[in-house]
mmCIF file of C-alpha atoms and ligand atoms in Angstrom:
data_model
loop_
_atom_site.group_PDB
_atom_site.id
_atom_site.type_symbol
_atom_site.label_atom_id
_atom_site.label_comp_id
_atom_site.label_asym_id
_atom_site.label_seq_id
_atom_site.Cartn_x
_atom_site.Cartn_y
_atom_site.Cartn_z
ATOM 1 C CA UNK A 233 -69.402 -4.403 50.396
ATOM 2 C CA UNK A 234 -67.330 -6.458 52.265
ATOM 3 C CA UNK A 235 -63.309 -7.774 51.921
ATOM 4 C CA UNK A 236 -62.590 -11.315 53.420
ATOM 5 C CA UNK A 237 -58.792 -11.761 50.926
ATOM 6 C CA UNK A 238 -55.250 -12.055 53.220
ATOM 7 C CA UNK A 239 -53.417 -11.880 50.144
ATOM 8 C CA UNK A 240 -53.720 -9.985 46.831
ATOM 9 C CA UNK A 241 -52.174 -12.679 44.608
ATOM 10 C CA UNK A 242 -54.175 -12.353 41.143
ATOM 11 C CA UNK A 243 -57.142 -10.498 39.268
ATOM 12 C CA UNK A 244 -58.459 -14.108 38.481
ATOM 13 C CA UNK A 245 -59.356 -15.528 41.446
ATOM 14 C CA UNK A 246 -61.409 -12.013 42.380
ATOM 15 C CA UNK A 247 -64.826 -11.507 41.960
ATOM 16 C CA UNK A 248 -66.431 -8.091 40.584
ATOM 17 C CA UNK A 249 -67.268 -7.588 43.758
ATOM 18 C CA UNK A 250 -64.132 -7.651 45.261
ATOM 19 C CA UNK A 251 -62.498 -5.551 42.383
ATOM 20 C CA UNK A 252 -65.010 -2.714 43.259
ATOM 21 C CA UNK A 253 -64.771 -3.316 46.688
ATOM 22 C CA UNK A 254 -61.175 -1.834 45.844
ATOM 23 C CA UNK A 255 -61.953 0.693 43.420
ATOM 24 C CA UNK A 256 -64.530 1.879 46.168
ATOM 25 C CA UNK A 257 -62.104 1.577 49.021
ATOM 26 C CA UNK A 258 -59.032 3.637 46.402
ATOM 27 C CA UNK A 259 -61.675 6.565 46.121
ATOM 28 C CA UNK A 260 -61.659 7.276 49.992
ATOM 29 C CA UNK A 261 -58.202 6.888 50.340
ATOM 30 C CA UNK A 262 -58.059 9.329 47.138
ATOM 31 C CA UNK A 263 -59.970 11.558 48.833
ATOM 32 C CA UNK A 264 -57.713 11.463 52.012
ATOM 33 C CA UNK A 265 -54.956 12.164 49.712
ATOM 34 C CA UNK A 266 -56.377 15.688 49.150
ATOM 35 C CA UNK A 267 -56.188 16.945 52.827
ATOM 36 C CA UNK A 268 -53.760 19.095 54.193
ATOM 37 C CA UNK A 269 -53.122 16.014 56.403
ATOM 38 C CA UNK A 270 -52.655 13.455 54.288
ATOM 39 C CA UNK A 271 -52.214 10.564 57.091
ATOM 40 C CA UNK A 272 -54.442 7.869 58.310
ATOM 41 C CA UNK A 273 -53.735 5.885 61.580
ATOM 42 C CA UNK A 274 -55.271 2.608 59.988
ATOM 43 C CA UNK A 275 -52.007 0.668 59.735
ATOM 44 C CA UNK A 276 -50.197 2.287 62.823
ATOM 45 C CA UNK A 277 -48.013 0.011 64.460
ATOM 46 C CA UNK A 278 -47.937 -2.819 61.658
ATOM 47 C CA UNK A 279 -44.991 -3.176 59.354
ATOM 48 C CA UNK A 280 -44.841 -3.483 55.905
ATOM 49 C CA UNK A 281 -41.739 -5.218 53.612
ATOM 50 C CA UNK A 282 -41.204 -4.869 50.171
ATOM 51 C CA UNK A 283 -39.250 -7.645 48.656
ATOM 52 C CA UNK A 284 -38.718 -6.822 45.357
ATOM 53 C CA UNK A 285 -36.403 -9.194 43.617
ATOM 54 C CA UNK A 286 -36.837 -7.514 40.177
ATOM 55 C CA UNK A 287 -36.458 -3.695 39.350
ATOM 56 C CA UNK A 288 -39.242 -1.408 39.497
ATOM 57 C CA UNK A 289 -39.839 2.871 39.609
ATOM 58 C CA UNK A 290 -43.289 3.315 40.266
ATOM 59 C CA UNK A 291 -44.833 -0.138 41.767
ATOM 60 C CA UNK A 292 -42.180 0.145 44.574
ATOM 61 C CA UNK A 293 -42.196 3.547 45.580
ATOM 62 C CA UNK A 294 -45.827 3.925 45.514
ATOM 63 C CA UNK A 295 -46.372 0.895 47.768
ATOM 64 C CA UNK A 296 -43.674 2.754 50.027
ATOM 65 C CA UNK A 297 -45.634 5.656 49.726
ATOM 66 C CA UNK A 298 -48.865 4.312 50.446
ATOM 67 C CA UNK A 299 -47.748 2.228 53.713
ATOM 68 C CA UNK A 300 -46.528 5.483 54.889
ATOM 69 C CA UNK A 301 -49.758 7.519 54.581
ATOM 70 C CA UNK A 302 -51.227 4.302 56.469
ATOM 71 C CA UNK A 303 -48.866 5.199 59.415
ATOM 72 C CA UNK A 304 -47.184 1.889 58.786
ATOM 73 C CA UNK A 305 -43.376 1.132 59.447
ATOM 74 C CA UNK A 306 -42.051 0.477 56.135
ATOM 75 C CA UNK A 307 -38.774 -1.817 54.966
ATOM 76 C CA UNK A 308 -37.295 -1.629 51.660
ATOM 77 C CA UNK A 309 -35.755 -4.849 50.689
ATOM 78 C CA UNK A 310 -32.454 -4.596 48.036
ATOM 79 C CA UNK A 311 -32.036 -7.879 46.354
ATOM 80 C CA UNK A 312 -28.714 -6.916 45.000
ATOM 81 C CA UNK A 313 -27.384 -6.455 48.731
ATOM 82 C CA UNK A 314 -29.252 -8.603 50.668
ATOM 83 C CA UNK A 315 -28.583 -12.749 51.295
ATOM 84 C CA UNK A 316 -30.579 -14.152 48.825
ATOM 85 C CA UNK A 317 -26.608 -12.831 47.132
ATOM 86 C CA UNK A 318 -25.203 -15.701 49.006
ATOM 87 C CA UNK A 319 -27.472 -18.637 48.479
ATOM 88 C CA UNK A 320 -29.861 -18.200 50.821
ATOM 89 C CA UNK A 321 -33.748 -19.130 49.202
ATOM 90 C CA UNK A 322 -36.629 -16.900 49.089
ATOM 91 C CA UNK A 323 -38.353 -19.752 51.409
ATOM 92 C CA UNK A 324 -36.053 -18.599 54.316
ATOM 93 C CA UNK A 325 -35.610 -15.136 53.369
ATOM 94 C CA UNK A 326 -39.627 -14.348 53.499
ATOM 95 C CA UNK A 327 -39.693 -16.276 56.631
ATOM 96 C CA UNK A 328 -37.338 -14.193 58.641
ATOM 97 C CA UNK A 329 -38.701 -11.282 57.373
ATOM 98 C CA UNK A 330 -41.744 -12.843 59.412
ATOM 99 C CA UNK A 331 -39.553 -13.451 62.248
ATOM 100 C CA UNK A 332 -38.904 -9.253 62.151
ATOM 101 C CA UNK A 333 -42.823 -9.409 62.459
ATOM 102 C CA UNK A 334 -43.617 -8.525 58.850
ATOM 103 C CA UNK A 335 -47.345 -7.901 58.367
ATOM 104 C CA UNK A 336 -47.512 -7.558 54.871
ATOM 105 C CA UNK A 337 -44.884 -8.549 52.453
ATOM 106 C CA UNK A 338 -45.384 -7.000 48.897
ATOM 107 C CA UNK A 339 -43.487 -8.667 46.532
ATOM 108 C CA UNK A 340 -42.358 -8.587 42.954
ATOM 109 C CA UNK A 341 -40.351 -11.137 41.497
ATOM 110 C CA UNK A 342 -39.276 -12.782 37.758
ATOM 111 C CA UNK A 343 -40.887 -15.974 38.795
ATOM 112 C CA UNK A 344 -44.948 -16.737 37.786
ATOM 113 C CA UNK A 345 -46.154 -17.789 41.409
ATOM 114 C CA UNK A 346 -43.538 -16.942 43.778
ATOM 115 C CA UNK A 347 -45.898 -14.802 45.429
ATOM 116 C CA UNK A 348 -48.950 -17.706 45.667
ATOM 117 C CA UNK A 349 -45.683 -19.754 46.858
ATOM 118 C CA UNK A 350 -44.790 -17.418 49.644
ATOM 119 C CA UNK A 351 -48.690 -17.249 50.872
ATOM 120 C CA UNK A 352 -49.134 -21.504 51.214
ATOM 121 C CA UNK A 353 -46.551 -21.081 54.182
ATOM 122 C CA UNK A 354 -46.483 -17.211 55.640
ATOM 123 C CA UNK A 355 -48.445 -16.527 58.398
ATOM 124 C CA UNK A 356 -48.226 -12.307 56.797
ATOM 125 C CA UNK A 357 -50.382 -10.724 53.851
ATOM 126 C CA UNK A 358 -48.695 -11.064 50.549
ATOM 127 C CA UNK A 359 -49.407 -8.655 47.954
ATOM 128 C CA UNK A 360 -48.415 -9.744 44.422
ATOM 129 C CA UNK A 361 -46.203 -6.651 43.125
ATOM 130 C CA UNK A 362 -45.737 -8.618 39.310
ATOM 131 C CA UNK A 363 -44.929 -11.934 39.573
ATOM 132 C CA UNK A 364 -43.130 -12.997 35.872
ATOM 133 C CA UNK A 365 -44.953 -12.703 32.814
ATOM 134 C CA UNK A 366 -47.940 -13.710 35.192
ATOM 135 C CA UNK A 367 -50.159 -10.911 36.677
ATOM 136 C CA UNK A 368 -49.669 -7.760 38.330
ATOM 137 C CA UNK A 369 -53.041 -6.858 40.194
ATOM 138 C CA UNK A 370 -52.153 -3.598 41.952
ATOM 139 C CA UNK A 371 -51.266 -2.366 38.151
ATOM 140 C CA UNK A 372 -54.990 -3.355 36.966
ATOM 141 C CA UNK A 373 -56.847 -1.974 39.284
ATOM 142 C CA UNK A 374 -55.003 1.061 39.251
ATOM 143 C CA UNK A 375 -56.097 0.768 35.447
ATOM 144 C CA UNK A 376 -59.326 0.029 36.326
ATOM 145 C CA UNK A 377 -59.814 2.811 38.885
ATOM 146 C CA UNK A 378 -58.470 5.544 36.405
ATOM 147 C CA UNK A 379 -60.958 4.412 33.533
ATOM 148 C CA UNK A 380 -63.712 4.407 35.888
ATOM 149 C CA UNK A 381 -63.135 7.863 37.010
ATOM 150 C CA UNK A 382 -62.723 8.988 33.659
ATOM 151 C CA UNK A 383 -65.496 7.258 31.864
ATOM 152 C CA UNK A 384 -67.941 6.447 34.805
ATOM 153 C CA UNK A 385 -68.651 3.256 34.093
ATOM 154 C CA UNK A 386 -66.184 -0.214 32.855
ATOM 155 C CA UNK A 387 -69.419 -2.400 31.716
ATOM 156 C CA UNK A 388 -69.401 -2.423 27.859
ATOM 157 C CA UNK A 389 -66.407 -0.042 27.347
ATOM 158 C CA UNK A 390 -64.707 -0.693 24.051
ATOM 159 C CA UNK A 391 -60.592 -1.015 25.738
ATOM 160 C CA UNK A 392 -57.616 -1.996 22.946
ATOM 161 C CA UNK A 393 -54.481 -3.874 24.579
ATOM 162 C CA UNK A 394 -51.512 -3.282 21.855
ATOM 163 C CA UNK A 395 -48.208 -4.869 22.233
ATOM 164 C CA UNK A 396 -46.765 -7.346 23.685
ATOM 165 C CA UNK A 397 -49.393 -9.597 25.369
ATOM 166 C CA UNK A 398 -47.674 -12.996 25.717
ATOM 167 C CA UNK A 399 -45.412 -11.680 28.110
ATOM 168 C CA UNK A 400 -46.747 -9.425 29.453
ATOM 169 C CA UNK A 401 -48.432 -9.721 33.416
ATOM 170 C CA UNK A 402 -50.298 -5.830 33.290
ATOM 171 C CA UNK A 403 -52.037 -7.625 29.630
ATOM 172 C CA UNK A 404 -53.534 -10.690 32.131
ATOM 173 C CA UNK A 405 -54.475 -8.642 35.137
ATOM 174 C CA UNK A 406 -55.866 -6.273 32.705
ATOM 175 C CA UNK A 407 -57.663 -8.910 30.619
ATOM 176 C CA UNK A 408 -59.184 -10.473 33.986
ATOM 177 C CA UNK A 409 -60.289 -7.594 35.368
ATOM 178 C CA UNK A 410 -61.758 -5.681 32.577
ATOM 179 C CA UNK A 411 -63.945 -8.955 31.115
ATOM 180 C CA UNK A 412 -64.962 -9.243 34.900
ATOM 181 C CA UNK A 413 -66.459 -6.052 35.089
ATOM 182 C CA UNK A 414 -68.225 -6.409 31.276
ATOM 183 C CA UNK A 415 -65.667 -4.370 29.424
ATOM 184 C CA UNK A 416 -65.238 -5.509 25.829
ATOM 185 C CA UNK A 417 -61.596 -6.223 25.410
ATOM 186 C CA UNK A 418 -59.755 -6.341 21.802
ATOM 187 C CA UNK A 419 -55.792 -7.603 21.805
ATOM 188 C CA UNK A 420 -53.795 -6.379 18.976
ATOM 189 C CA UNK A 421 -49.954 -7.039 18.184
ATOM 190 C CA UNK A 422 -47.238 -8.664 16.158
ATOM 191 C CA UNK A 423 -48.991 -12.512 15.832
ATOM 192 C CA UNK A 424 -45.814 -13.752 17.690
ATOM 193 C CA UNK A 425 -46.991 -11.892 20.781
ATOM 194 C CA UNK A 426 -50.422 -12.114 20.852
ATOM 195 C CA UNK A 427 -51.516 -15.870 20.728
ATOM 196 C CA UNK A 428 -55.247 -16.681 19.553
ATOM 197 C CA UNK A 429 -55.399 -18.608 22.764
ATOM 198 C CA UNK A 430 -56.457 -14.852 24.500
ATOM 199 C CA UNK A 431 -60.023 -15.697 22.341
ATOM 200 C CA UNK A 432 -60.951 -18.681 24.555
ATOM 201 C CA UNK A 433 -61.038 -15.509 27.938
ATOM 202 C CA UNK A 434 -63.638 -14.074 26.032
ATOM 203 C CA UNK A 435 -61.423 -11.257 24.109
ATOM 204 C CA UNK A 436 -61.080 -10.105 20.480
ATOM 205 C CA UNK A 437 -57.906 -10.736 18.655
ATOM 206 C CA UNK A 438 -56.806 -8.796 15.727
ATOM 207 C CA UNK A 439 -53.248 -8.449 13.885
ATOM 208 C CA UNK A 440 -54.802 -5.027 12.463
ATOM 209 C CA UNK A 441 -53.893 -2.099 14.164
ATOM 210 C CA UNK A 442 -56.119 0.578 12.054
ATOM 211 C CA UNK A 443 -59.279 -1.989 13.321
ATOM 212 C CA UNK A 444 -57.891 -2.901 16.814
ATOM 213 C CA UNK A 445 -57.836 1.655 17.483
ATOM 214 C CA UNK A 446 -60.834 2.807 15.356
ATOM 215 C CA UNK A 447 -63.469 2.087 18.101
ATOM 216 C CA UNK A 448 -61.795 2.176 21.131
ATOM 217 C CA UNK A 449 -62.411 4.078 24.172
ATOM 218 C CA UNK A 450 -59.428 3.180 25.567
ATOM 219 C CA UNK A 451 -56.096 2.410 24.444
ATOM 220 C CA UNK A 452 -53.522 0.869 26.983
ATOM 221 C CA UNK A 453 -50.321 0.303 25.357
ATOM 222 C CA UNK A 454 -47.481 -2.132 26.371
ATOM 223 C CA UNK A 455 -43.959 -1.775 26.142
ATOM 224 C CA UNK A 456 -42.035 -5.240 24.512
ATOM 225 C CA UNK A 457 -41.101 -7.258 27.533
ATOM 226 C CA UNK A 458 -37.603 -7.765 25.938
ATOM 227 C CA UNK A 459 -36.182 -9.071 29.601
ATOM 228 C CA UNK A 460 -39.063 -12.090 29.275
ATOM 229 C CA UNK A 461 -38.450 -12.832 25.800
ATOM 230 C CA UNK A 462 -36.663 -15.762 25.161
ATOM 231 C CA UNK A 463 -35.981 -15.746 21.394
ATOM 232 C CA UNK A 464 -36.818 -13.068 18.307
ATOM 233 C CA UNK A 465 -40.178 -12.281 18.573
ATOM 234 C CA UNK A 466 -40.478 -9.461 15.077
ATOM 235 C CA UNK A 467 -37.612 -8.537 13.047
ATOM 236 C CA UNK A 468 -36.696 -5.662 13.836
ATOM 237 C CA UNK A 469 -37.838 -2.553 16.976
ATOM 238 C CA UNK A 470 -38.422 0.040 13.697
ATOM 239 C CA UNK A 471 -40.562 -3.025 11.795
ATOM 240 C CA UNK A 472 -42.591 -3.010 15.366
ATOM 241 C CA UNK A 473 -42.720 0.414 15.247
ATOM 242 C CA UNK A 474 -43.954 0.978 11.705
ATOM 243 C CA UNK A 475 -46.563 -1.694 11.990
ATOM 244 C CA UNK A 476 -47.699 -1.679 16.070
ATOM 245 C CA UNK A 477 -46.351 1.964 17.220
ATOM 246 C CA UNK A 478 -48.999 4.608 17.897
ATOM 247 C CA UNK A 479 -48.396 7.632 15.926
ATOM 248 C CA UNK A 480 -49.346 11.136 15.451
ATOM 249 C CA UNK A 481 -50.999 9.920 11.911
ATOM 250 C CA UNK A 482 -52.698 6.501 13.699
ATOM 251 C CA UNK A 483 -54.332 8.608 16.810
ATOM 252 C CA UNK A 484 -55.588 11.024 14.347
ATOM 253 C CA UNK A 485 -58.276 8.056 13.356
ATOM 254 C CA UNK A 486 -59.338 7.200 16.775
ATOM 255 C CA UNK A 487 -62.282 8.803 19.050
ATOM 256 C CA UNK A 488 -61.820 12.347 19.858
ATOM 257 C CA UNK A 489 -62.333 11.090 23.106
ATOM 258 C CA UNK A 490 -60.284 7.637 23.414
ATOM 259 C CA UNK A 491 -57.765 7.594 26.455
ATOM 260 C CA UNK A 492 -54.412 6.835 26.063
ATOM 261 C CA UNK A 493 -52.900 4.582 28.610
ATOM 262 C CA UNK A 494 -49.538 2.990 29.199
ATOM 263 C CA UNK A 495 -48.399 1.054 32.571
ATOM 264 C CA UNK A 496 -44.768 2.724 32.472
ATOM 265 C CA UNK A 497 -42.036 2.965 31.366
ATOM 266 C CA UNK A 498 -42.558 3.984 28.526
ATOM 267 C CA UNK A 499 -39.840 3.990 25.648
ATOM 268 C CA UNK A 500 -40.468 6.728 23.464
ATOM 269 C CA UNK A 501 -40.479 6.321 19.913
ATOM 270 C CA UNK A 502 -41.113 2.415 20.022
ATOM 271 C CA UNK A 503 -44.432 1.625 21.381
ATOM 272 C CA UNK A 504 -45.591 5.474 22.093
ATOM 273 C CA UNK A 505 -45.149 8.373 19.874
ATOM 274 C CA UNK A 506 -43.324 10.792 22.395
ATOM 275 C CA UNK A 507 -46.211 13.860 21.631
ATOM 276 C CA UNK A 508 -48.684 11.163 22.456
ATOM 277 C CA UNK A 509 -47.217 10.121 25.854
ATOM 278 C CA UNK A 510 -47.668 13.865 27.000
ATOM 279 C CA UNK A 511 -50.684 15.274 24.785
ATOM 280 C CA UNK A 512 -53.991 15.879 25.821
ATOM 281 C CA UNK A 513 -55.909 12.281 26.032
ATOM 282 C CA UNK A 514 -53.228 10.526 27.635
ATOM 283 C CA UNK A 515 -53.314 9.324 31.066
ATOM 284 C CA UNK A 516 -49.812 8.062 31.747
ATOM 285 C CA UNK A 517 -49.467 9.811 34.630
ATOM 286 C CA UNK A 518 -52.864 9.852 36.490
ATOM 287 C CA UNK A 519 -52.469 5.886 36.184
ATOM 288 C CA UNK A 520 -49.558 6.640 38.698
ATOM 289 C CA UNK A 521 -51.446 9.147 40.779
ATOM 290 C CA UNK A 522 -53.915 7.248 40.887
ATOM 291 C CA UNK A 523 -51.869 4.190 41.954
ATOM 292 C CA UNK A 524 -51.408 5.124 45.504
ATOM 293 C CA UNK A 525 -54.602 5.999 46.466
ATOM 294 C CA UNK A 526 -55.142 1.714 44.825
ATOM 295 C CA UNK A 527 -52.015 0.452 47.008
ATOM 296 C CA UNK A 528 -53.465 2.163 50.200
ATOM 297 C CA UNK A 529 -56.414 0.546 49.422
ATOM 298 C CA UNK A 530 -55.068 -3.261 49.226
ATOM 299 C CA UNK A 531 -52.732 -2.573 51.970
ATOM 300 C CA UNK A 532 -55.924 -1.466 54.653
ATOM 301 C CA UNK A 533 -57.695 -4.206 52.728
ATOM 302 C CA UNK A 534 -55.674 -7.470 53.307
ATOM 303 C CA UNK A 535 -54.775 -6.067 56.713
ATOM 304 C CA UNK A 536 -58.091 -6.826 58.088
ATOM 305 C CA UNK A 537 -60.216 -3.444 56.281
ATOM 306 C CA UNK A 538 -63.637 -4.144 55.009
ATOM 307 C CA UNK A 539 -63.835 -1.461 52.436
ATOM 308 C CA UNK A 540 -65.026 2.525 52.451
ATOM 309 C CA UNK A 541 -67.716 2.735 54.544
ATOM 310 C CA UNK A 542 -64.345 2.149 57.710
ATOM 311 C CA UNK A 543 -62.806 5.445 56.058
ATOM 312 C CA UNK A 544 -63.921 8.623 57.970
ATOM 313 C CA UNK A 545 -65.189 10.974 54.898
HETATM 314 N N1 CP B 132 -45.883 -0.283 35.891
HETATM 315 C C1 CP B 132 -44.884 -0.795 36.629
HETATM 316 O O1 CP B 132 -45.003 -1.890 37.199
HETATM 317 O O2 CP B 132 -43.770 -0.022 36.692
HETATM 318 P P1 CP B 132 -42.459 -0.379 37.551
HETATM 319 O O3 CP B 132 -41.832 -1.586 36.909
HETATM 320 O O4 CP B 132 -41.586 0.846 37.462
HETATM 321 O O5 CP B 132 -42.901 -0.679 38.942
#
């Protein structure tokens, strides 16, 4: 089990093994987590930036988070109040970040590929944080770690994706991820949002909810990516609801034991009935738990780490 990425741009261009080196790699740092001392020396000394050009709640502060149980110095980048306000491009501001001796710049941004763009001239790690409507690995294999350690195993899993999947970057990370590790992956949404294209990865598309949730043993829901959406996608956000929402009456004719998941935030009432988000089979929040134990994980990772068998047990 062995790393050799700088950068975490995209699910795609990983292999399986590579995915579960991280997964593998998340479950030591998990397990660091839950010691009185929750610290690790592995990134003492290195510094890490987050230059996020696009708002985020849990992405940003877990990545903050996770440097600092590394030990690393950590830099929170403000769009809103930094240069890139006066004209100056994200070419020159990522490269005097690297002039401050940035190790790792972790980056989210409304633009598909800013973050491959950064890597072809940065000498420091870049870590795709969501790049546009294009991927957002760290959100995937957070995914991916929390179905594993719920259902033991990924290969032949029965996972829905409802909701918005054309614009949506956690839908193509997802997708990538799951069909690499031989999970059998159904999309289901308003046919605006969920092209037939998505057949050609290797997934099943269906505009029928009641089919898309029967058999699933996992359903990860999206929120409608209104900020991406360029014209009227569905009538209406109660014709979405009535037709795409998961309610009370809908989860009652799923698996007793299908997991509900949901990449945050949420809005209640739309996407999510709100009992749903906080009953029993969800998993909302152990996705975000779950998430820094993932982010330590790529941080030791494209920072030179191997994988687990360099974390003391
Ligand atoms: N899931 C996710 O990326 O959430 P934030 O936008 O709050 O980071």
């Amino acid at each position: 089990m062995s790393w050799n990425h700088r950068h975490l741009l995209d699910i795609q261009s990983l292999s399986a093994e590579d995915i579960l080196t991280v997964l593998d790699t998340a479950r030591a740092f998990k397990a660091v987590g839950e010691r009185a001392i929750k610290k690790v020396p592995a990134l003492r000394g290195k510094t890490v930036v987050n230059l996020f050009v696009e708002p985020s709640t849990r992405t940003r502060i877990s990545f903050e988070l996770a440097a600092q149980r590394l030990t690393a110095d950590v830099i929170n980048f403000s769009a809103e109040v930094s240069s890139l306000k006066k004209g100056e491009t994200l070419k020159d501001t990522a490269r005097n970040l690297e002039a401050l001796n940035a190790d790792i710049i972790v980056m989210r941004h409304s633009a598909a590929g800013a973050p491959h763009f950064l890597a072809r001239f940065l000498k420091s790690s870049v870590v795709n944080a969501g790049d546009g409507a294009h991927e957002h690995p760290t959100q995937a294999l957070l995914d991916l770690f929390t179905i594993r350690e719920r259902k033991q195993t990924i290969a032949g899993l029965k996972v829905t994706i409802l909701g918005d999947i054309l614009y949506s970057r956690v839908a193509r990370s997802n997708i990538w991820g799951l069909l690499k590790l031989g999970a059998q992956v159904t999309l289901c949404g308003p046919a605006t949002l969920v092209p037939p294209v998505f057949r050609q990865l290797g997934c099943r598309v269906t505009y029928d909810l009641e089919e898309a949730i029967a058999e699933a043993e996992i359903i990860n829901l999206l929120r409608i990516q209104h900020e991406r959406q360029r014209q009227t996608m569905f009538p209406s956000i109660g014709e979405y609801t009535s037709l795409f929402g998961l309610t009370q009456g809908r989860l009652a004719r799923t698996r007793p034991d299908v997991l509900i998941m949901h990449p945050g935030p949420i809005n209640r009432g739309v996407e999510i009935d709100s009992e749903i988000a906080d009953c029993g089979r969800s998993v909302i929040l152990e996705q975000v738990t779950n998430g820094l134990a993932v982010r330590m994980a790529v941080l030791f990772l494209v920072n030179g780490g191997k994988g687990p068998q360099e974390i003391a047990a």
